Structures are given as structure tokens and as C-alpha cells.
């Protein structure tokens, strides 16, 4: 599956993907595995995780 540019998604879809990514990271899944599963770039997952660690859920 080709990666989707998350910026092109609706805010609701972005929020859902962020929540899924955070849940999977908390379970110990690697960033690359989550990125493949959700269809977004690994850097996006890493950014979302960093923001979550710094600021919590938005």
C-alpha cells in the first residue's frame, strides 16, 4: 500500500490515525510497522509520537 499524505486527510481521519498510532506505540510496535499498517510515512508516526510524549493527547 502506498503511503497517504496525512496532510490531505480530514482532521477527523488524522485524529483517528494519530490515536491508532499512539495506541500501537504504547503496545511496543515499531514505528516502521505502524507506518506500514496505517499507510502513512514513518516520520509522521515519529512526529505524532514525539508530540504525544511532549504534550499528551490533543
XYZ file of C-alpha atoms in Angstrom:
58
model
C 0.000 0.000 0.000
C 1.312 3.421 -0.944
C 1.688 5.989 1.818
C -1.026 8.611 2.055
C -0.006 12.210 2.713
C -1.693 12.652 6.085
C -1.990 16.407 5.497
C -4.515 15.677 2.732
C -6.824 13.796 5.103
C -9.693 15.328 7.038
C -8.997 16.365 10.613
C -11.223 13.564 11.877
C -9.261 10.947 9.935
C -5.943 12.453 11.049
C -7.092 12.324 14.673
C -8.176 8.695 14.296
C -4.837 7.702 12.751
C -2.913 9.562 15.479
C -4.876 7.738 18.169
C -4.236 4.390 16.497
C -0.530 5.174 16.117
C -0.215 6.176 19.785
C -2.041 3.047 20.941
C 0.219 0.819 18.819
C 3.397 2.590 20.035
C 2.255 2.140 23.637
C 1.976 -1.574 22.867
C 5.618 -1.535 21.734
C 5.093 -1.754 17.980
C 7.941 -0.284 15.906
C 7.385 2.987 14.050
C 8.015 1.391 10.648
C 5.452 -1.339 11.299
C 2.834 1.207 12.375
C 3.554 3.382 9.343
C 3.077 0.444 7.002
C -0.106 -0.640 8.769
C -1.664 2.849 8.740
C -0.325 3.827 5.313
C 1.485 6.994 6.377
C 5.185 7.886 6.363
C 7.278 6.667 9.281
C 8.356 10.252 10.013
C 4.696 11.161 10.527
C 4.334 8.387 13.101
C 7.535 9.516 14.831
C 6.281 13.133 14.886
C 2.928 12.107 16.301
C 4.638 10.013 18.998
C 7.011 12.843 19.930
C 4.126 15.331 20.184
C 2.172 12.883 22.328
C 5.128 12.410 24.668
C 5.674 16.166 24.961
C 2.091 17.422 25.161
C -0.223 14.444 25.665
C -3.314 13.824 23.579
C -4.812 16.840 21.881
